[in-house]
Coordinates of C-alpha atoms in Angstrom, one line a residue:
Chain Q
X243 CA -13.8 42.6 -29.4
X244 CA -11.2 42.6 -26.6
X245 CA -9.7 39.0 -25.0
X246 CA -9.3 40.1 -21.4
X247 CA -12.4 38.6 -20.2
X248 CA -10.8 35.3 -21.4
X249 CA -7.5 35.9 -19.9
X250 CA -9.2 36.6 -16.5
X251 CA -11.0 33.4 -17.1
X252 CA -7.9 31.4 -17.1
X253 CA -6.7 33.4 -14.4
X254 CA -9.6 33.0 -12.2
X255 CA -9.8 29.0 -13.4
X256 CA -6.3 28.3 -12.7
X257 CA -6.8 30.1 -9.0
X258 CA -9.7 27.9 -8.4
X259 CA -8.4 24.7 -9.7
X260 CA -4.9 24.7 -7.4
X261 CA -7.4 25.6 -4.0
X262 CA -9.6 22.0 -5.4
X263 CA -7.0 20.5 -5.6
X264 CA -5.6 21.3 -2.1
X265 CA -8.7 21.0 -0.1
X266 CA -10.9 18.5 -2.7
X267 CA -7.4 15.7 -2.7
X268 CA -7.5 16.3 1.2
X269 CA -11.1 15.7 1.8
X270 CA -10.9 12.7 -0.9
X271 CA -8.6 11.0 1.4
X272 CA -10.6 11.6 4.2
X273 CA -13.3 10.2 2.1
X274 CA -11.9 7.1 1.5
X275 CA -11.5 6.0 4.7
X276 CA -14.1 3.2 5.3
X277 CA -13.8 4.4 9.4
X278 CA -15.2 7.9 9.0
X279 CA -18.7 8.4 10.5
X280 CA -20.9 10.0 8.0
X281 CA -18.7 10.7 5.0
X282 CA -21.6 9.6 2.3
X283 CA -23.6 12.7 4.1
X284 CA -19.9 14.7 3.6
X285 CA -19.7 13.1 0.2
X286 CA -23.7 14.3 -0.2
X287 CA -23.1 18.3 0.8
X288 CA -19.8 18.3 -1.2
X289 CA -21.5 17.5 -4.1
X290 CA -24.5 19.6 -4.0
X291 CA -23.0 22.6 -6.2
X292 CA -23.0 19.8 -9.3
X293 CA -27.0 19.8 -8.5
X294 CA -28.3 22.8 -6.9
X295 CA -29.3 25.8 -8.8
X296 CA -26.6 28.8 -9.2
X297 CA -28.8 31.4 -8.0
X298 CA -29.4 29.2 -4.9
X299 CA -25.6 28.9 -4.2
X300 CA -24.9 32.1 -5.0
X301 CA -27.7 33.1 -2.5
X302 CA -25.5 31.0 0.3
X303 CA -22.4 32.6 -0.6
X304 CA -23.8 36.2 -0.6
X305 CA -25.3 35.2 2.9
X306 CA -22.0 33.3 4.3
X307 CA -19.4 36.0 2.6
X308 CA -21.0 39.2 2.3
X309 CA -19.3 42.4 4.2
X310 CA -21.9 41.9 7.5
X311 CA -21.5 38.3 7.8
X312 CA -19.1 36.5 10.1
X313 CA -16.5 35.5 7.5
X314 CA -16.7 38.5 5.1
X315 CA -15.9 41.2 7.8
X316 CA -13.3 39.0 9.6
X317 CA -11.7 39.2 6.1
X318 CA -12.6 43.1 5.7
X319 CA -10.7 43.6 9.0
X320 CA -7.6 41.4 8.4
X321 CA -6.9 42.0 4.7
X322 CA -8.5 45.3 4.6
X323 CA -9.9 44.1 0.7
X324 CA -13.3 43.0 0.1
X325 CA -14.2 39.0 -1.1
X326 CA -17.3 39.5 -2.6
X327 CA -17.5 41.6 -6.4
X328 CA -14.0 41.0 -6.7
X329 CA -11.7 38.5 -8.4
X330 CA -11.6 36.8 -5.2
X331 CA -15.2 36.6 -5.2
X332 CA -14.7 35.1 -8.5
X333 CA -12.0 32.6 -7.7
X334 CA -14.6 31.7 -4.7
X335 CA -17.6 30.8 -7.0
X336 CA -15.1 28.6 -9.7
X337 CA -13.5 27.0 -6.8
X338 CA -17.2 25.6 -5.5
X339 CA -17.9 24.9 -9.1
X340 CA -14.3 22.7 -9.7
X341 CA -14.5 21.2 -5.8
X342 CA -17.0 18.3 -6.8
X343 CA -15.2 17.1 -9.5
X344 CA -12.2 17.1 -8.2
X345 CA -13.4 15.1 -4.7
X346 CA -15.3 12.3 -6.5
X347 CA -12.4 11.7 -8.9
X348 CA -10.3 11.5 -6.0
X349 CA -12.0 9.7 -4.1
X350 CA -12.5 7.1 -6.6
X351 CA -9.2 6.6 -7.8
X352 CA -7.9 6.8 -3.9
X353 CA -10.3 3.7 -2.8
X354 CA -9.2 1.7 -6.2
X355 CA -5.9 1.5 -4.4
X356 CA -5.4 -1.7 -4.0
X357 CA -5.5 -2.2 0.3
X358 CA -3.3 -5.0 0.6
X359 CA -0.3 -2.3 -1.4
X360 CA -1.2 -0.2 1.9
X361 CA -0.9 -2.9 4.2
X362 CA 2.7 -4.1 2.4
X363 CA 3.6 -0.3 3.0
X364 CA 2.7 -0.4 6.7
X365 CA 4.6 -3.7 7.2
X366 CA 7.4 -2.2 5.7
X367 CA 7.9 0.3 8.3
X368 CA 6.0 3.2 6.7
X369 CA 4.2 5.8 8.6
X370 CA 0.6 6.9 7.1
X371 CA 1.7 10.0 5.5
X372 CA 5.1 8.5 3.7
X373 CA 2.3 5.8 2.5
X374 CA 0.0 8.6 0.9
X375 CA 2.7 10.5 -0.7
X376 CA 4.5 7.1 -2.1
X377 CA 1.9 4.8 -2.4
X378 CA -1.3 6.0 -2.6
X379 CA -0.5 9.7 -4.0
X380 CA 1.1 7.8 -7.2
X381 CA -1.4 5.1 -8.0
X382 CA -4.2 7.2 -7.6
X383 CA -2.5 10.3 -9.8
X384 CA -4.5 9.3 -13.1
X385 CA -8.0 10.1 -11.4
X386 CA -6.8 12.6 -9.9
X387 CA -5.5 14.3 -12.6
X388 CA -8.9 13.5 -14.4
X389 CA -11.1 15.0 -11.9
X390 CA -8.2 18.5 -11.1
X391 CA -8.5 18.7 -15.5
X392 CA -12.6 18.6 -15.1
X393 CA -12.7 21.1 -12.3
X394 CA -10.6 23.7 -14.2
X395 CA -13.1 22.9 -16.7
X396 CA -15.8 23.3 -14.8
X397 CA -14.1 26.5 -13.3
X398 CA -13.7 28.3 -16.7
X399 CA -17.2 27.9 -17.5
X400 CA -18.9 28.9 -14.4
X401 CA -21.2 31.5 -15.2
X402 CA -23.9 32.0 -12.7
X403 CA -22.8 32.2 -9.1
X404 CA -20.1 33.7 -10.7
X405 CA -22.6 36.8 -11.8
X406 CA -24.0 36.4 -8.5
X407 CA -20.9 36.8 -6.2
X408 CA -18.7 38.6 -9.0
X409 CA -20.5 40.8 -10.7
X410 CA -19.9 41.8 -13.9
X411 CA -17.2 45.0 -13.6
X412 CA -15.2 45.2 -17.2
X413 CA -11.5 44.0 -16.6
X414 CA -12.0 43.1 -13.0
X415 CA -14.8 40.4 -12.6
X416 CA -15.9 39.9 -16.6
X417 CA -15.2 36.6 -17.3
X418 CA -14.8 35.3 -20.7
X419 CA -18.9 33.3 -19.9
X420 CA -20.3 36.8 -18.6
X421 CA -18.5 39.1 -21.5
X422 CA -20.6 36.1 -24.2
X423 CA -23.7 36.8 -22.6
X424 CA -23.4 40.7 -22.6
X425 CA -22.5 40.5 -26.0
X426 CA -25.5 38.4 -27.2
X427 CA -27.4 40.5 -25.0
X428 CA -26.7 43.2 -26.6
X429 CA -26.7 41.9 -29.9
X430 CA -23.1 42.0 -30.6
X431 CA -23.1 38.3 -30.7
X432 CA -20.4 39.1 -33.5
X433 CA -17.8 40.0 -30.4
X434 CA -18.4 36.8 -29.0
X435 CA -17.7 34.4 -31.6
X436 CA -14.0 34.1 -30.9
X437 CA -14.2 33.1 -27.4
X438 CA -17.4 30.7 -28.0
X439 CA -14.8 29.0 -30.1
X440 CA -12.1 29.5 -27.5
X441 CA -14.4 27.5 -24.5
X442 CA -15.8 25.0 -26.9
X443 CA -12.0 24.1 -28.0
X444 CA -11.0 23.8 -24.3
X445 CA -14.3 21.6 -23.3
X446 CA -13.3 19.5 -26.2
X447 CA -9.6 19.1 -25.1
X448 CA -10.7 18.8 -22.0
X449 CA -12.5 15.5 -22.8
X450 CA -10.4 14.0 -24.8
X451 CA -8.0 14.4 -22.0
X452 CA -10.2 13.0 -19.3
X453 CA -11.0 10.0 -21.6
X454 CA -7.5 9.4 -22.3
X455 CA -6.6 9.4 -18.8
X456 CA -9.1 7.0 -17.3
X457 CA -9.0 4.6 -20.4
X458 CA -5.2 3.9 -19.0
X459 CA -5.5 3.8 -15.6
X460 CA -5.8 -0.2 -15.1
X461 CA -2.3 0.0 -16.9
X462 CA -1.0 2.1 -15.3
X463 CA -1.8 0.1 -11.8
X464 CA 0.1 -2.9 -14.0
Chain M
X439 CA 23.0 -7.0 7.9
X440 CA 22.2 -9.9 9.9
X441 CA 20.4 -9.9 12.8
X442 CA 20.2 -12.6 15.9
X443 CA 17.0 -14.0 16.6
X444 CA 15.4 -13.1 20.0
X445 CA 13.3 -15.6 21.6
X446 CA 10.4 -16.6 20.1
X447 CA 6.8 -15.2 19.1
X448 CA 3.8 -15.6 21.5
X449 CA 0.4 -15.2 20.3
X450 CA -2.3 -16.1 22.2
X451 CA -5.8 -14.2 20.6
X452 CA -9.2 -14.2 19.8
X453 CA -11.5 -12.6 17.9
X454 CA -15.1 -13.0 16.5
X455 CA -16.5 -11.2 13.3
X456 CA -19.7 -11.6 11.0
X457 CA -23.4 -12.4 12.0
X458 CA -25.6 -15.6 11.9
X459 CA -24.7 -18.3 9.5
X460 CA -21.3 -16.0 8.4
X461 CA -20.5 -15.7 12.1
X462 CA -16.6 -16.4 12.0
X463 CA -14.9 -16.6 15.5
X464 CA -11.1 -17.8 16.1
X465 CA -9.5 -18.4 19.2
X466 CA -5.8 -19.6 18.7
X467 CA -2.7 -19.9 21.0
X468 CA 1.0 -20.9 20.3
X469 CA 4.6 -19.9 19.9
X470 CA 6.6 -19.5 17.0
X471 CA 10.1 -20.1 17.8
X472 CA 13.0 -19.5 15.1
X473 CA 12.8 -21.6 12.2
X474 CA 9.6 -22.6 9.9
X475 CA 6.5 -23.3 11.8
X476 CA 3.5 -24.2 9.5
X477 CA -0.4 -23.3 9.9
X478 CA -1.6 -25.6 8.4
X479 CA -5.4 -26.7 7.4
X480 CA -8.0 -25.8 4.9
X481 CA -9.2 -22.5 3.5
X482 CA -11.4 -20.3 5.6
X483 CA -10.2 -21.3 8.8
X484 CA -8.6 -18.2 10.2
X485 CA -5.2 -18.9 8.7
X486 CA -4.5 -15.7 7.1
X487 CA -6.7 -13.6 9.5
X488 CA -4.1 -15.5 12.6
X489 CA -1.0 -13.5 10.4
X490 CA -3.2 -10.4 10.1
X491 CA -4.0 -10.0 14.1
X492 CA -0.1 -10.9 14.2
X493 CA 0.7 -7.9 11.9
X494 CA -1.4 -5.6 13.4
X495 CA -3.1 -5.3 10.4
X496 CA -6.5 -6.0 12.3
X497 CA -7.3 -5.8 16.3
X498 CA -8.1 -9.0 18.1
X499 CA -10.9 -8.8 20.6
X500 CA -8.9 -10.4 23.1
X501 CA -5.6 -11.6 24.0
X502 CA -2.0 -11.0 24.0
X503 CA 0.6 -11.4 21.7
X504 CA 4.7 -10.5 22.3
X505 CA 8.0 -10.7 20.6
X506 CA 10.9 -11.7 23.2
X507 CA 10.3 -8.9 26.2
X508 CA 8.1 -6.5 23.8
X509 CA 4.7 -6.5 23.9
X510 CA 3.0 -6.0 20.4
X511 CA -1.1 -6.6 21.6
X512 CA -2.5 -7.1 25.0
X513 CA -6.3 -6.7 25.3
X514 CA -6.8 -6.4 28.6
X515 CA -3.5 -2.9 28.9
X516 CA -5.0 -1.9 25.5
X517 CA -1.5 -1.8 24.1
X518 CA -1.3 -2.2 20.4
X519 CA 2.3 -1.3 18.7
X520 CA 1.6 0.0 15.3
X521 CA 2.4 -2.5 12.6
X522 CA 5.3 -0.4 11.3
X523 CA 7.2 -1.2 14.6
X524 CA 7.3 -4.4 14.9
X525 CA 9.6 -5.8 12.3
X526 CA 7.4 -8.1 10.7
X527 CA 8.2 -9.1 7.0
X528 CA 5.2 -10.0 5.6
X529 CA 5.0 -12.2 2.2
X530 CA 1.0 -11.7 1.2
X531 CA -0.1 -14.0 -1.3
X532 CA -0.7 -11.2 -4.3
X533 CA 3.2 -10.5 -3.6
X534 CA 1.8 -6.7 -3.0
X535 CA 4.7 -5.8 -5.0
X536 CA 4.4 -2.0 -5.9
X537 CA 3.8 -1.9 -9.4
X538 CA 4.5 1.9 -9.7
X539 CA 8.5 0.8 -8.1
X540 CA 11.1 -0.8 -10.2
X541 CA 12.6 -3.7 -8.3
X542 CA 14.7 -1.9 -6.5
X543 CA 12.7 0.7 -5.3
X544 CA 10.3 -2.0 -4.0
X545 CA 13.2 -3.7 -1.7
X546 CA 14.9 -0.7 -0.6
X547 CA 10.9 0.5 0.3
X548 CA 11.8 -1.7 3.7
X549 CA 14.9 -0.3 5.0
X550 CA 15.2 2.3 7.2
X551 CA 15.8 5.7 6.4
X552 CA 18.4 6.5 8.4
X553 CA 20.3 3.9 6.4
X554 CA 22.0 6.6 3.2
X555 CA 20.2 6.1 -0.2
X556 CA 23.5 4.7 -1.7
X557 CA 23.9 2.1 0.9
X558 CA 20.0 1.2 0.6
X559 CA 20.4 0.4 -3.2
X560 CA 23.8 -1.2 -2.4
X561 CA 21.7 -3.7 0.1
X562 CA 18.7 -4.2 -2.2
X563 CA 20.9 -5.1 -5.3
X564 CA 23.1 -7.7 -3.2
X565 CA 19.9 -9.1 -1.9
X566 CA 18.7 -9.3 -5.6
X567 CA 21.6 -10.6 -6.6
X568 CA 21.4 -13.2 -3.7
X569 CA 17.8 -14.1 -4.8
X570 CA 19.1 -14.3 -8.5
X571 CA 17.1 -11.7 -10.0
X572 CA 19.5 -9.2 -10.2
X573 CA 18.7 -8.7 -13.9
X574 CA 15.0 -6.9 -13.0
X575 CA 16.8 -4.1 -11.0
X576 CA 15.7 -1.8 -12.9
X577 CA 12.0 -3.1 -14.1
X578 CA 8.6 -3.0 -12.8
X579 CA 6.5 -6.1 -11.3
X580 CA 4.3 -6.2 -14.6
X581 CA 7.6 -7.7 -16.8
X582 CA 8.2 -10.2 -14.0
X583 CA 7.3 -14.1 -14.5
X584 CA 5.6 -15.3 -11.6
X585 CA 9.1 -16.9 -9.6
X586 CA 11.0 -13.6 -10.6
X587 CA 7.8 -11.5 -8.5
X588 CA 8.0 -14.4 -5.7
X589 CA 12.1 -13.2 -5.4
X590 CA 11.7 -10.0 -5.7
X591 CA 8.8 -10.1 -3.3
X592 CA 10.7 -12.3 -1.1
X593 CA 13.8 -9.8 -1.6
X594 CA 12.0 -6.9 0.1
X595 CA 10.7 -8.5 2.9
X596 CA 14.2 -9.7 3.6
X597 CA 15.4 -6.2 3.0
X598 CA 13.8 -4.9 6.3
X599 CA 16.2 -6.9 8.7
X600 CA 12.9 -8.4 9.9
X601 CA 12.5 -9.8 13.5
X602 CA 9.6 -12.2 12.5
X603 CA 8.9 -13.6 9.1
X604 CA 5.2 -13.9 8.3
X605 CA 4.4 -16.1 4.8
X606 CA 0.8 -16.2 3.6
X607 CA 0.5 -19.4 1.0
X608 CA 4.1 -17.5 -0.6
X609 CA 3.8 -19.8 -3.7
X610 CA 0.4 -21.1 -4.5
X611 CA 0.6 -19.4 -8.1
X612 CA 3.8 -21.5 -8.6
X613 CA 4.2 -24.5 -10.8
X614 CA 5.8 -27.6 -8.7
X615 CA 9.5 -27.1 -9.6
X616 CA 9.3 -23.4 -9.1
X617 CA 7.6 -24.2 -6.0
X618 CA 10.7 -27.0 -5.0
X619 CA 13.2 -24.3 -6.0
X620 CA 11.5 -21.1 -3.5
X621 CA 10.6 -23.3 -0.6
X622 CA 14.2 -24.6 -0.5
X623 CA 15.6 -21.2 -0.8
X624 CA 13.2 -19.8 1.2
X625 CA 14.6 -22.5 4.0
X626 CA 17.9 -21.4 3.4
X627 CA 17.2 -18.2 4.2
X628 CA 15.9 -18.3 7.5
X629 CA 17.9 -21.0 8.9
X630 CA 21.0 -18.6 8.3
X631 CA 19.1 -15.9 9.9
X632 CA 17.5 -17.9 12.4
X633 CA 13.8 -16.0 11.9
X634 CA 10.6 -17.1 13.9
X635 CA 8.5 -17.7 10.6
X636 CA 5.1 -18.5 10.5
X637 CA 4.5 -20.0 7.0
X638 CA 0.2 -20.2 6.2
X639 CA -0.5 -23.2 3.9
X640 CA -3.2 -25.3 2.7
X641 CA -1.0 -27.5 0.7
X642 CA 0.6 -30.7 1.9
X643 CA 3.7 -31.4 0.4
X644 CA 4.7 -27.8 0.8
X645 CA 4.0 -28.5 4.6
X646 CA 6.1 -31.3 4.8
X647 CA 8.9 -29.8 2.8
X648 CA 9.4 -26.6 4.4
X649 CA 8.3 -26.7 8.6
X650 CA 10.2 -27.6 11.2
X651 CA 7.2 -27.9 13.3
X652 CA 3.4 -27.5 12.3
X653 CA 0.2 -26.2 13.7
X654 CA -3.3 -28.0 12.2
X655 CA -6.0 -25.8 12.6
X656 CA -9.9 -26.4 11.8
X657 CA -12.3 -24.1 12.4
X658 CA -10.6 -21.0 14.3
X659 CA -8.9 -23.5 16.3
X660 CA -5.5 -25.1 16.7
X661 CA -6.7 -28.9 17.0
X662 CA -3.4 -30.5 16.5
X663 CA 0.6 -29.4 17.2
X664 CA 4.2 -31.2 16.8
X665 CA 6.7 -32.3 13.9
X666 CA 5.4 -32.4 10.1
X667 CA 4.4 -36.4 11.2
X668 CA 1.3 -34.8 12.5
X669 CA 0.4 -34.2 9.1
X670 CA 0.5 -38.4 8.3
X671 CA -3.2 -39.4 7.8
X672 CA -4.2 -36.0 7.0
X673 CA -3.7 -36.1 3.3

């Protein structure tokens, strides 16, 4: 029994989580703006990995990312490195995994701002982006935090788009939900035991976090 | 800290919104020159949505409205100055008071940044202070009683040196002698600083108490203008 694939996990899930929370916080805000044209269609194709089948996203990303497509050889060219059956590849399938969870949260706990805080902000003198980062940024940190601790979560279980864009290479793209498959696979589900216990102790803390978080959030808003 | 008023504020819009039976349209003109002028009348008749278009906080379909030689909204130039720009304190009627922001954060919130941190707090705590809630420096708006939030709220929008003074029903959640106590300070306040306020208000006596002049509107309209004697008859 070796713990690297669970090391790599957290690796690949922390990775994943911090480019959620970049682009899924950014495209929350956008989101939330009652103004922008079409965002429940956005909202829609953002959410789609929490309902389409792995193989079928996995499919997509082959397509979009392999080395003769448009985006895989750009990056061939500039980085000189391969995405796909890579830990990149990996930290591409957890961060498609973690995005939705991370947007709705954000999203939600962005348009529970109160609007009439914003419009006190503006009146004050402040400019749209010293209103996010003091105003909005703060009151809507609790969801937020929710939705970045369920996309890690999400992240560190992804399994099969992982498989399909990662592969499975020992110490490079075995991830701690691959290496428990092989091992039951190959009937060594004794080698597995420890990290079954590993993820199901996360998931658990995991929710307990989320719950705690949410159950607080009207105080927090005082 | 004190700044001189400049002439007057000019508003002169219009705006429609809604369909059918909820069709809403108002169409309102007047000036607002320093000291307390009162919009007076009962709810839904474009009261606050009057000190919104005058914020900036929403567009008017039509119209104009200026401060001294600046012009904030003119329809027909398609100028609009952001809301940030044009020195407007605004007193909402939920305070808006950040509840994430001790006291002092919310009132130094308002002045500018170029001002140094130091001197910032130094202004929000004298203003405190003034306002007699010194004491909640350091504490957020859920510990405040209801008059502590109105002068803390009322603090803040002082803060901001503000050119105009907008107050939307300030004390409805107040009891009668809190409500005696805040409109006479609040009259205090801008006679020394000679601010244009526009004060909304559906309630009488706080009408006669606190305007200089008064403006009765019904129905998206101003139907009636003058002294606080305009009010006789309306009770």
């Amino acid at each position: 029994m070796t713990w690297e694939p669970l090391w790599l996990s957290y690796k690949v899930a922390l990775a994943a989580t911090l480019i959620a929370l970049v682009v899924g916080v950014g495209l929350a805000t956008l989101l939330a703006r009652p103004q922008l044209r079409g965002r429940e269609l956005i909202d829609a194709v953002l959410t789609i990995p929490l309902v389409l089948p792995p193989t079928v996203i996995g499919f997509y990303l082959l397509t979009a990312l392999g080395k003769h497509s448009f985006l895989g050889s750009s990056f061939e060219e500039i980085f000189d490195a391969r995405l796909l059956f890579t830990f990149r590849g990996c930290v591409i399938a957890s961060s498609v995994a973690a995005l939705p969870m991370v947007v709705k949260s954000a999203r939600i706990a962005i348009e529970d701002v109160d609007p009439t805080l914003v419009q006190a902000a503006r009146t004050l003198g402040a400019g749209p982006l010293r209103i996010f980062a003091t105003v909005t940024l703060p009151l809507a940190a609790r969801g937020i935090t929710a939705g970045i601790i369920l996309g890690f979560a999400r992240a560190l279980g992804e399994f099969g788009v992982t498989l399909m864009i990662g592969g499975d290479i020992p110490g490079e793209t075995q991830t701690a939900t691959i290496y428990v498959y092989d091992q039951i696979m190959a009937n060594h589900d004794d080698n597995a035991y420890g990290m079954i216990a590993v993820l199901t102790a996360t998931a658990i803390g995991v929710l307990w976090a989320v719950n705690h978080l949410t159950r607080g959030r009207g105080a927090a808003r005082g | 800290m004190q700044r001189a008023a400049d002439d007057g504020l000019e508003v002169n819009l219009a705006l429609s919104r809604g369909r059918g039976d909820d069709r809403f349209s108002l169409d309102v003109s007047f000036q607002v020159p320093p000291g307390i002028t009162i919009l007076f009348g009962p709810s839904g008749t474009g009261k606050s949505t009057t000190l919104q278009a005058i914020a900036g906080l929403l567009r008017p379909d039509r119209g104009r409205i200026a401060f001294g030689g600046e012009t904030w909204f003119d329809a027909d130039r398609h100028l609009e100055r952001p809301t940030r720009l044009r020195g407007i304190a605004y007193l909402f009627q939920s305070l808006a008071l950040f509840p994430h922001m001790t006291a002092i954060g919310n009132v130094c919130y308002g002045i500018a940044r170029s001002v140094a941190r130091e001197e910032r707090r130094a202004r929000a705590a004298a203003l405190l202070e003034k306002l007699g809630v010194a004491h909640l420096a350091g504490r957020r708006p859920r510990t405040y009683s209801g008059g502590e939030a109105q002068r803390v709220a009322l603090a803040r929008a002082l803060a901001m040196e503000p050119r105009v003074l907008l107050l939307d029903e300030p004390f409805s959640a107040l009891d009668r002698d809190l409500r005696a106590q805040l409109s006479a300070d609040v009259r205090a306040l801008v006679s020394e600083r000679k601010l244009p306020t526009l004060q909304v208000t559906h309630h009488m006596g706080e009408a006669r108490a606190m305007g200089d002049r008064v403006l009765r509107m019904a129905a998206g309209r101003i139907v009636e203008s003058g002294t606080t004697a305009i009010l006789d008859g309306h009770d």
